[in-house]
Amino acid sequence: MPGEFELIARHFAALTPARGGVVLGPGDDAALLDLPPGRELVVTVDTLVAGVHFFDDCPPAALGHKALAVNLSDLAAMGAEPAWALLALTLPEVDDSWLAQFASGFAALAREFDVSLVGGDTCRGPLAISVTALGHAPRGQALRRRGARPGDGIYVSGEIGAAGLAVRQRRSEITLPPVLAAHAAQRLDYPQPRVTLGLALRGLASAAVDVSDGLLADLGHICAASRTGARLDLNRLPLPDGALDVASHDSLLGFGDDYELCFTVPPQHAPTLRALAASAGCAVTRIGQIEAVPGLCLVDASGNVRPVAGGGHDHFR
């Protein structure tokens, strides 16, 4: 795309922090990065496509925030410290105002977590944003989906379901009360990656995953990798106020776009978890237990147990 280098310099060069480890940043054919001693590189990439992962009227600042946030959520689930990012933008046209707002949203989150933008690319086409985030963790200490054991408690950070409610409101499938609608929209447009909590879970959680495709689907990934099952207590789910007035438990468990952390912790570490979560400034809720028998089951407030045939995957798309 003509003017690529001017675009990068104008909107992104000075908007992200310059952190250690960047030997050579934007402006060359590739970046040179120096990994701290004793650390393993953790790399993730996500692509957001207009009409597939976000609505056409999504504010550009929110889109800039979310494009980075979904990647930082992956790093959080690995217990990795975010460090660097690459940004590839496919744009239908060059719009300076749109780019300025997008860059502002991206940069604000990058500054919050000390992430340096070390390179990128632009091209012409339907609107799509790809971010590659790079972080690191002490060798052998990164969190994984594999590792949950029978008897481990199942926990989730924050709350689940609000972003999915916002999607359905924007599709005119439901009507939310004003307060819930505003809260849900904020959760969809500005997800908060649980980076601090992810770092605190190293050495404590036996398994972890970020909740992007729905709690049931993503917990299913932990169970599949760990060769276990799980029991979820529906009355313990951290849901937005009023959510059950407009959606069922099953729907809320299948909604995507939460970008919370679901993780398992051995029972002897539960007291430590409560203290670490408080210091990380993030609520965590015990919602169930890992079982030896494969499969997911739900327990209602009356103690009735029913199996779940499959996980959520009710993402925006």
mmCIF file with all atom_site columns, C-alpha atoms in Angstrom, residues 25-198:
data_model
loop_
_atom_site.group_PDB
_atom_site.id
_atom_site.type_symbol
_atom_site.label_atom_id
_atom_site.label_alt_id
_atom_site.label_comp_id
_atom_site.label_asym_id
_atom_site.label_entity_id
_atom_site.label_seq_id
_atom_site.pdbx_PDB_ins_code
_atom_site.Cartn_x
_atom_site.Cartn_y
_atom_site.Cartn_z
_atom_site.occupancy
_atom_site.B_iso_or_equiv
_atom_site.pdbx_formal_charge
_atom_site.auth_seq_id
_atom_site.auth_comp_id
_atom_site.auth_asym_id
_atom_site.auth_atom_id
_atom_site.pdbx_PDB_model_num
ATOM 1   C CA . GLY A 1 25  ? 12.499  -2.126  16.144 1.00 0.00 ? 25  GLY A CA 1
ATOM 2   C CA . PRO A 1 26  ? 10.330  -0.820  13.278 1.00 0.00 ? 26  PRO A CA 1
ATOM 3   C CA . GLY A 1 27  ? 12.023  0.461   10.149 1.00 0.00 ? 27  GLY A CA 1
ATOM 4   C CA . ASP A 1 28  ? 14.088  -2.553  9.079  1.00 0.00 ? 28  ASP A CA 1
ATOM 5   C CA . ASP A 1 29  ? 13.071  -5.786  7.349  1.00 0.00 ? 29  ASP A CA 1
ATOM 6   C CA . ALA A 1 30  ? 12.555  -7.505  10.705 1.00 0.00 ? 30  ALA A CA 1
ATOM 7   C CA . ALA A 1 31  ? 12.877  -6.805  14.402 1.00 0.00 ? 31  ALA A CA 1
ATOM 8   C CA . LEU A 1 32  ? 15.736  -8.043  16.565 1.00 0.00 ? 32  LEU A CA 1
ATOM 9   C CA . LEU A 1 33  ? 14.739  -9.050  20.094 1.00 0.00 ? 33  LEU A CA 1
ATOM 10  C CA . ASP A 1 34  ? 16.856  -10.123 23.035 1.00 0.00 ? 34  ASP A CA 1
ATOM 11  C CA . LEU A 1 35  ? 15.151  -12.666 25.279 1.00 0.00 ? 35  LEU A CA 1
ATOM 12  C CA . PRO A 1 36  ? 16.008  -12.367 29.007 1.00 0.00 ? 36  PRO A CA 1
ATOM 13  C CA . PRO A 1 37  ? 18.232  -15.180 30.333 1.00 0.00 ? 37  PRO A CA 1
ATOM 14  C CA . GLY A 1 38  ? 16.416  -18.239 31.618 1.00 0.00 ? 38  GLY A CA 1
ATOM 15  C CA . ARG A 1 39  ? 13.182  -17.376 29.821 1.00 0.00 ? 39  ARG A CA 1
ATOM 16  C CA . GLU A 1 40  ? 11.140  -19.170 27.168 1.00 0.00 ? 40  GLU A CA 1
ATOM 17  C CA . LEU A 1 41  ? 9.507   -17.226 24.339 1.00 0.00 ? 41  LEU A CA 1
ATOM 18  C CA . VAL A 1 42  ? 5.673   -17.359 24.287 1.00 0.00 ? 42  VAL A CA 1
ATOM 19  C CA . VAL A 1 43  ? 4.060   -16.369 20.981 1.00 0.00 ? 43  VAL A CA 1
ATOM 20  C CA . THR A 1 44  ? 0.412   -16.016 19.950 1.00 0.00 ? 44  THR A CA 1
ATOM 21  C CA . VAL A 1 45  ? -1.471  -14.528 16.992 1.00 0.00 ? 45  VAL A CA 1
ATOM 22  C CA . ASP A 1 46  ? -5.109  -13.552 16.440 1.00 0.00 ? 46  ASP A CA 1
ATOM 23  C CA . THR A 1 47  ? -6.880  -12.095 13.427 1.00 0.00 ? 47  THR A CA 1
ATOM 24  C CA . LEU A 1 48  ? -10.042 -9.987  13.644 1.00 0.00 ? 48  LEU A CA 1
ATOM 25  C CA . VAL A 1 49  ? -12.088 -9.693  10.437 1.00 0.00 ? 49  VAL A CA 1
ATOM 26  C CA . ALA A 1 50  ? -14.882 -7.153  9.910  1.00 0.00 ? 50  ALA A CA 1
ATOM 27  C CA . GLY A 1 51  ? -18.298 -8.804  9.952  1.00 0.00 ? 51  GLY A CA 1
ATOM 28  C CA . VAL A 1 52  ? -16.826 -11.995 11.393 1.00 0.00 ? 52  VAL A CA 1
ATOM 29  C CA . HIS A 1 53  ? -15.205 -10.956 14.670 1.00 0.00 ? 53  HIS A CA 1
ATOM 30  C CA . PHE A 1 54  ? -16.542 -7.426  15.094 1.00 0.00 ? 54  PHE A CA 1
ATOM 31  C CA . PHE A 1 55  ? -19.441 -5.310  13.876 1.00 0.00 ? 55  PHE A CA 1
ATOM 32  C CA . ASP A 1 56  ? -18.890 -2.820  11.082 1.00 0.00 ? 56  ASP A CA 1
ATOM 33  C CA . ASP A 1 57  ? -19.773 0.080   13.412 1.00 0.00 ? 57  ASP A CA 1
ATOM 34  C CA . CYS A 1 58  ? -17.278 -0.903  16.121 1.00 0.00 ? 58  CYS A CA 1
ATOM 35  C CA . PRO A 1 59  ? -15.491 2.284   17.278 1.00 0.00 ? 59  PRO A CA 1
ATOM 36  C CA . PRO A 1 60  ? -11.906 2.279   15.968 1.00 0.00 ? 60  PRO A CA 1
ATOM 37  C CA . ALA A 1 61  ? -10.424 2.992   19.421 1.00 0.00 ? 61  ALA A CA 1
ATOM 38  C CA . ALA A 1 62  ? -12.294 -0.040  20.810 1.00 0.00 ? 62  ALA A CA 1
ATOM 39  C CA . LEU A 1 63  ? -11.068 -2.122  17.900 1.00 0.00 ? 63  LEU A CA 1
ATOM 40  C CA . GLY A 1 64  ? -7.469  -1.080  18.545 1.00 0.00 ? 64  GLY A CA 1
ATOM 41  C CA . HIS A 1 65  ? -7.842  -2.040  22.201 1.00 0.00 ? 65  HIS A CA 1
ATOM 42  C CA . LYS A 1 66  ? -9.491  -5.370  21.432 1.00 0.00 ? 66  LYS A CA 1
ATOM 43  C CA . ALA A 1 67  ? -7.008  -6.377  18.730 1.00 0.00 ? 67  ALA A CA 1
ATOM 44  C CA . LEU A 1 68  ? -4.230  -6.299  21.314 1.00 0.00 ? 68  LEU A CA 1
ATOM 45  C CA . ALA A 1 69  ? -6.335  -7.438  24.277 1.00 0.00 ? 69  ALA A CA 1
ATOM 46  C CA . VAL A 1 70  ? -7.325  -10.793 22.772 1.00 0.00 ? 70  VAL A CA 1
ATOM 47  C CA . ASN A 1 71  ? -3.646  -11.615 22.271 1.00 0.00 ? 71  ASN A CA 1
ATOM 48  C CA . LEU A 1 72  ? -2.653  -10.491 25.750 1.00 0.00 ? 72  LEU A CA 1
ATOM 49  C CA . SER A 1 73  ? -5.406  -12.754 27.085 1.00 0.00 ? 73  SER A CA 1
ATOM 50  C CA . ASP A 1 74  ? -3.678  -15.716 25.405 1.00 0.00 ? 74  ASP A CA 1
ATOM 51  C CA . LEU A 1 75  ? -0.380  -14.741 27.023 1.00 0.00 ? 75  LEU A CA 1
ATOM 52  C CA . ALA A 1 76  ? -2.140  -14.389 30.384 1.00 0.00 ? 76  ALA A CA 1
ATOM 53  C CA . ALA A 1 77  ? -3.481  -17.934 30.066 1.00 0.00 ? 77  ALA A CA 1
ATOM 54  C CA . MET A 1 78  ? 0.109   -19.120 29.622 1.00 0.00 ? 78  MET A CA 1
ATOM 55  C CA . GLY A 1 79  ? 1.363   -17.173 32.636 1.00 0.00 ? 79  GLY A CA 1
ATOM 56  C CA . ALA A 1 80  ? 3.587   -15.140 30.313 1.00 0.00 ? 80  ALA A CA 1
ATOM 57  C CA . GLU A 1 81  ? 4.792   -11.574 30.726 1.00 0.00 ? 81  GLU A CA 1
ATOM 58  C CA . PRO A 1 82  ? 3.823   -9.545  27.625 1.00 0.00 ? 82  PRO A CA 1
ATOM 59  C CA . ALA A 1 83  ? 6.730   -7.831  25.918 1.00 0.00 ? 83  ALA A CA 1
ATOM 60  C CA . TRP A 1 84  ? 6.375   -7.142  22.186 1.00 0.00 ? 84  TRP A CA 1
ATOM 61  C CA . ALA A 1 85  ? 3.787   -7.079  19.411 1.00 0.00 ? 85  ALA A CA 1
ATOM 62  C CA . LEU A 1 86  ? 3.547   -7.069  15.621 1.00 0.00 ? 86  LEU A CA 1
ATOM 63  C CA . LEU A 1 87  ? 0.574   -5.498  13.844 1.00 0.00 ? 87  LEU A CA 1
ATOM 64  C CA . ALA A 1 88  ? -0.687  -6.295  10.330 1.00 0.00 ? 88  ALA A CA 1
ATOM 65  C CA . LEU A 1 89  ? -3.508  -4.100  9.020  1.00 0.00 ? 89  LEU A CA 1
ATOM 66  C CA . THR A 1 90  ? -5.573  -4.787  5.923  1.00 0.00 ? 90  THR A CA 1
ATOM 67  C CA . LEU A 1 91  ? -7.448  -1.584  5.105  1.00 0.00 ? 91  LEU A CA 1
ATOM 68  C CA . PRO A 1 92  ? -10.094 -0.889  2.456  1.00 0.00 ? 92  PRO A CA 1
ATOM 69  C CA . GLU A 1 93  ? -8.864  2.719   2.288  1.00 0.00 ? 93  GLU A CA 1
ATOM 70  C CA . VAL A 1 94  ? -6.497  5.074   4.066  1.00 0.00 ? 94  VAL A CA 1
ATOM 71  C CA . ASP A 1 95  ? -8.450  7.043   6.660  1.00 0.00 ? 95  ASP A CA 1
ATOM 72  C CA . ASP A 1 96  ? -6.226  9.149   8.899  1.00 0.00 ? 96  ASP A CA 1
ATOM 73  C CA . SER A 1 97  ? -8.937  9.816   11.478 1.00 0.00 ? 97  SER A CA 1
ATOM 74  C CA . TRP A 1 98  ? -9.830  6.113   11.757 1.00 0.00 ? 98  TRP A CA 1
ATOM 75  C CA . LEU A 1 99  ? -6.162  5.152   12.042 1.00 0.00 ? 99  LEU A CA 1
ATOM 76  C CA . ALA A 1 100 ? -5.488  7.775   14.705 1.00 0.00 ? 100 ALA A CA 1
ATOM 77  C CA . GLN A 1 101 ? -8.337  6.465   16.878 1.00 0.00 ? 101 GLN A CA 1
ATOM 78  C CA . PHE A 1 102 ? -7.374  2.832   16.293 1.00 0.00 ? 102 PHE A CA 1
ATOM 79  C CA . ALA A 1 103 ? -3.762  3.576   17.205 1.00 0.00 ? 103 ALA A CA 1
ATOM 80  C CA . SER A 1 104 ? -4.865  5.429   20.345 1.00 0.00 ? 104 SER A CA 1
ATOM 81  C CA . GLY A 1 105 ? -6.853  2.432   21.597 1.00 0.00 ? 105 GLY A CA 1
ATOM 82  C CA . PHE A 1 106 ? -4.034  0.032   20.768 1.00 0.00 ? 106 PHE A CA 1
ATOM 83  C CA . ALA A 1 107 ? -1.382  2.215   22.376 1.00 0.00 ? 107 ALA A CA 1
ATOM 84  C CA . ALA A 1 108 ? -3.304  2.815   25.610 1.00 0.00 ? 108 ALA A CA 1
ATOM 85  C CA . LEU A 1 109 ? -3.422  -0.915  26.332 1.00 0.00 ? 109 LEU A CA 1
ATOM 86  C CA . ALA A 1 110 ? 0.159   -1.382  25.166 1.00 0.00 ? 110 ALA A CA 1
ATOM 87  C CA . ARG A 1 111 ? 1.318   1.241   27.655 1.00 0.00 ? 111 ARG A CA 1
ATOM 88  C CA . GLU A 1 112 ? -0.694  -0.378  30.466 1.00 0.00 ? 112 GLU A CA 1
ATOM 89  C CA . PHE A 1 113 ? 1.192   -3.650  30.022 1.00 0.00 ? 113 PHE A CA 1
ATOM 90  C CA . ASP A 1 114 ? 4.521   -2.253  28.765 1.00 0.00 ? 114 ASP A CA 1
ATOM 91  C CA . VAL A 1 115 ? 4.221   -3.815  25.308 1.00 0.00 ? 115 VAL A CA 1
ATOM 92  C CA . SER A 1 116 ? 6.446   -2.485  22.526 1.00 0.00 ? 116 SER A CA 1
ATOM 93  C CA . LEU A 1 117 ? 5.230   -2.496  18.934 1.00 0.00 ? 117 LEU A CA 1
ATOM 94  C CA . VAL A 1 118 ? 8.290   -3.771  17.065 1.00 0.00 ? 118 VAL A CA 1
ATOM 95  C CA . GLY A 1 119 ? 6.995   -4.087  13.504 1.00 0.00 ? 119 GLY A CA 1
ATOM 96  C CA . GLY A 1 120 ? 4.061   -4.667  11.210 1.00 0.00 ? 120 GLY A CA 1
ATOM 97  C CA . ASP A 1 121 ? 2.613   -4.555  7.739  1.00 0.00 ? 121 ASP A CA 1
ATOM 98  C CA . THR A 1 122 ? -0.220  -2.889  5.839  1.00 0.00 ? 122 THR A CA 1
ATOM 99  C CA . CYS A 1 123 ? -2.070  -3.819  2.676  1.00 0.00 ? 123 CYS A CA 1
ATOM 100 C CA . ARG A 1 124 ? -5.247  -2.933  0.789  1.00 0.00 ? 124 ARG A CA 1
ATOM 101 C CA . GLY A 1 125 ? -8.361  -5.107  1.136  1.00 0.00 ? 125 GLY A CA 1
ATOM 102 C CA . PRO A 1 126 ? -11.388 -5.822  3.364  1.00 0.00 ? 126 PRO A CA 1
ATOM 103 C CA . LEU A 1 127 ? -10.803 -4.604  6.915  1.00 0.00 ? 127 LEU A CA 1
ATOM 104 C CA . ALA A 1 128 ? -8.848  -7.143  8.969  1.00 0.00 ? 128 ALA A CA 1
ATOM 105 C CA . ILE A 1 129 ? -6.408  -6.806  11.875 1.00 0.00 ? 129 ILE A CA 1
ATOM 106 C CA . SER A 1 130 ? -3.787  -9.370  12.807 1.00 0.00 ? 130 SER A CA 1
ATOM 107 C CA . VAL A 1 131 ? -1.696  -8.997  15.950 1.00 0.00 ? 131 VAL A CA 1
ATOM 108 C CA . THR A 1 132 ? 1.154   -11.239 16.984 1.00 0.00 ? 132 THR A CA 1
ATOM 109 C CA . ALA A 1 133 ? 2.021   -10.866 20.657 1.00 0.00 ? 133 ALA A CA 1
ATOM 110 C CA . LEU A 1 134 ? 5.271   -12.097 22.137 1.00 0.00 ? 134 LEU A CA 1
ATOM 111 C CA . GLY A 1 135 ? 6.007   -12.608 25.801 1.00 0.00 ? 135 GLY A CA 1
ATOM 112 C CA . HIS A 1 136 ? 8.140   -14.778 27.988 1.00 0.00 ? 136 HIS A CA 1
ATOM 113 C CA . ALA A 1 137 ? 8.005   -16.957 31.072 1.00 0.00 ? 137 ALA A CA 1
ATOM 114 C CA . PRO A 1 138 ? 10.640  -18.578 33.285 1.00 0.00 ? 138 PRO A CA 1
ATOM 115 C CA . ARG A 1 139 ? 11.845  -21.774 31.663 1.00 0.00 ? 139 ARG A CA 1
ATOM 116 C CA . GLY A 1 140 ? 9.519   -24.657 32.464 1.00 0.00 ? 140 GLY A CA 1
ATOM 117 C CA . GLN A 1 141 ? 6.955   -22.500 34.313 1.00 0.00 ? 141 GLN A CA 1
ATOM 118 C CA . ALA A 1 142 ? 4.498   -21.496 31.578 1.00 0.00 ? 142 ALA A CA 1
ATOM 119 C CA . LEU A 1 143 ? 0.896   -22.550 32.223 1.00 0.00 ? 143 LEU A CA 1
ATOM 120 C CA . ARG A 1 144 ? -0.684  -25.103 29.902 1.00 0.00 ? 144 ARG A CA 1
ATOM 121 C CA . ARG A 1 145 ? -4.067  -26.655 29.238 1.00 0.00 ? 145 ARG A CA 1
ATOM 122 C CA . ARG A 1 146 ? -2.657  -30.032 30.207 1.00 0.00 ? 146 ARG A CA 1
ATOM 123 C CA . GLY A 1 147 ? -2.188  -30.722 33.907 1.00 0.00 ? 147 GLY A CA 1
ATOM 124 C CA . ALA A 1 148 ? -5.617  -30.727 35.591 1.00 0.00 ? 148 ALA A CA 1
ATOM 125 C CA . ARG A 1 149 ? -6.165  -33.628 37.988 1.00 0.00 ? 149 ARG A CA 1
ATOM 126 C CA . PRO A 1 150 ? -9.307  -35.131 39.573 1.00 0.00 ? 150 PRO A CA 1
ATOM 127 C CA . GLY A 1 151 ? -10.214 -33.144 42.693 1.00 0.00 ? 151 GLY A CA 1
ATOM 128 C CA . ASP A 1 152 ? -8.762  -29.869 41.415 1.00 0.00 ? 152 ASP A CA 1
ATOM 129 C CA . GLY A 1 153 ? -11.089 -26.898 41.787 1.00 0.00 ? 153 GLY A CA 1
ATOM 130 C CA . ILE A 1 154 ? -12.246 -25.154 38.612 1.00 0.00 ? 154 ILE A CA 1
ATOM 131 C CA . TYR A 1 155 ? -12.116 -21.356 38.738 1.00 0.00 ? 155 TYR A CA 1
ATOM 132 C CA . VAL A 1 156 ? -12.953 -18.491 36.427 1.00 0.00 ? 156 VAL A CA 1
ATOM 133 C CA . SER A 1 157 ? -11.904 -14.858 36.663 1.00 0.00 ? 157 SER A CA 1
ATOM 134 C CA . GLY A 1 158 ? -14.292 -11.909 36.483 1.00 0.00 ? 158 GLY A CA 1
ATOM 135 C CA . GLU A 1 159 ? -17.678 -12.782 35.018 1.00 0.00 ? 159 GLU A CA 1
ATOM 136 C CA . ILE A 1 160 ? -18.966 -14.589 31.957 1.00 0.00 ? 160 ILE A CA 1
ATOM 137 C CA . GLY A 1 161 ? -21.724 -13.958 29.446 1.00 0.00 ? 161 GLY A CA 1
ATOM 138 C CA . ALA A 1 162 ? -21.929 -10.168 29.207 1.00 0.00 ? 162 ALA A CA 1
ATOM 139 C CA . ALA A 1 163 ? -20.100 -9.824  25.876 1.00 0.00 ? 163 ALA A CA 1
ATOM 140 C CA . GLY A 1 164 ? -22.328 -12.468 24.332 1.00 0.00 ? 164 GLY A CA 1
ATOM 141 C CA . LEU A 1 165 ? -25.406 -10.574 25.499 1.00 0.00 ? 165 LEU A CA 1
ATOM 142 C CA . ALA A 1 166 ? -24.078 -7.453  23.773 1.00 0.00 ? 166 ALA A CA 1
ATOM 143 C CA . VAL A 1 167 ? -23.634 -9.393  20.525 1.00 0.00 ? 167 VAL A CA 1
ATOM 144 C CA . ARG A 1 168 ? -27.224 -10.576 20.633 1.00 0.00 ? 168 ARG A CA 1
ATOM 145 C CA . GLN A 1 169 ? -28.531 -7.104  21.431 1.00 0.00 ? 169 GLN A CA 1
ATOM 146 C CA . ARG A 1 170 ? -26.660 -5.650  18.454 1.00 0.00 ? 170 ARG A CA 1
ATOM 147 C CA . ARG A 1 171 ? -28.177 -8.369  16.289 1.00 0.00 ? 171 ARG A CA 1
ATOM 148 C CA . SER A 1 172 ? -31.634 -7.343  17.626 1.00 0.00 ? 172 SER A CA 1
ATOM 149 C CA . GLU A 1 173 ? -32.161 -10.847 19.010 1.00 0.00 ? 173 GLU A CA 1
ATOM 150 C CA . ILE A 1 174 ? -32.783 -9.604  22.574 1.00 0.00 ? 174 ILE A CA 1
ATOM 151 C CA . THR A 1 175 ? -33.449 -6.307  24.354 1.00 0.00 ? 175 THR A CA 1
ATOM 152 C CA . LEU A 1 176 ? -31.366 -5.602  27.440 1.00 0.00 ? 176 LEU A CA 1
ATOM 153 C CA . PRO A 1 177 ? -32.212 -3.173  30.248 1.00 0.00 ? 177 PRO A CA 1
ATOM 154 C CA . PRO A 1 178 ? -30.173 0.040   29.842 1.00 0.00 ? 178 PRO A CA 1
ATOM 155 C CA . VAL A 1 179 ? -27.713 -0.628  32.683 1.00 0.00 ? 179 VAL A CA 1
ATOM 156 C CA . LEU A 1 180 ? -27.015 -4.193  31.557 1.00 0.00 ? 180 LEU A CA 1
ATOM 157 C CA . ALA A 1 181 ? -26.801 -3.075  27.926 1.00 0.00 ? 181 ALA A CA 1
ATOM 158 C CA . ALA A 1 182 ? -24.121 -0.484  28.724 1.00 0.00 ? 182 ALA A CA 1
ATOM 159 C CA . HIS A 1 183 ? -22.168 -2.958  30.852 1.00 0.00 ? 183 HIS A CA 1
ATOM 160 C CA . ALA A 1 184 ? -22.384 -5.675  28.193 1.00 0.00 ? 184 ALA A CA 1
ATOM 161 C CA . ALA A 1 185 ? -21.250 -3.309  25.434 1.00 0.00 ? 185 ALA A CA 1
ATOM 162 C CA . GLN A 1 186 ? -18.213 -2.305  27.479 1.00 0.00 ? 186 GLN A CA 1
ATOM 163 C CA . ARG A 1 187 ? -17.328 -5.948  28.058 1.00 0.00 ? 187 ARG A CA 1
ATOM 164 C CA . LEU A 1 188 ? -17.578 -6.711  24.329 1.00 0.00 ? 188 LEU A CA 1
ATOM 165 C CA . ASP A 1 189 ? -15.686 -3.676  23.063 1.00 0.00 ? 189 ASP A CA 1
ATOM 166 C CA . TYR A 1 190 ? -13.062 -3.357  25.803 1.00 0.00 ? 190 TYR A CA 1
ATOM 167 C CA . PRO A 1 191 ? -12.165 -6.802  27.198 1.00 0.00 ? 191 PRO A CA 1
ATOM 168 C CA . GLN A 1 192 ? -9.641  -6.669  30.025 1.00 0.00 ? 192 GLN A CA 1
ATOM 169 C CA . PRO A 1 193 ? -6.841  -9.233  29.684 1.00 0.00 ? 193 PRO A CA 1
ATOM 170 C CA . ARG A 1 194 ? -6.063  -10.849 33.055 1.00 0.00 ? 194 ARG A CA 1
ATOM 171 C CA . VAL A 1 195 ? -2.300  -10.526 32.711 1.00 0.00 ? 195 VAL A CA 1
ATOM 172 C CA . THR A 1 196 ? -1.549  -9.861  36.383 1.00 0.00 ? 196 THR A CA 1
ATOM 173 C CA . LEU A 1 197 ? -3.634  -12.828 37.460 1.00 0.00 ? 197 LEU A CA 1
ATOM 174 C CA . GLY A 1 198 ? -1.980  -15.071 34.875 1.00 0.00 ? 198 GLY A CA 1
#
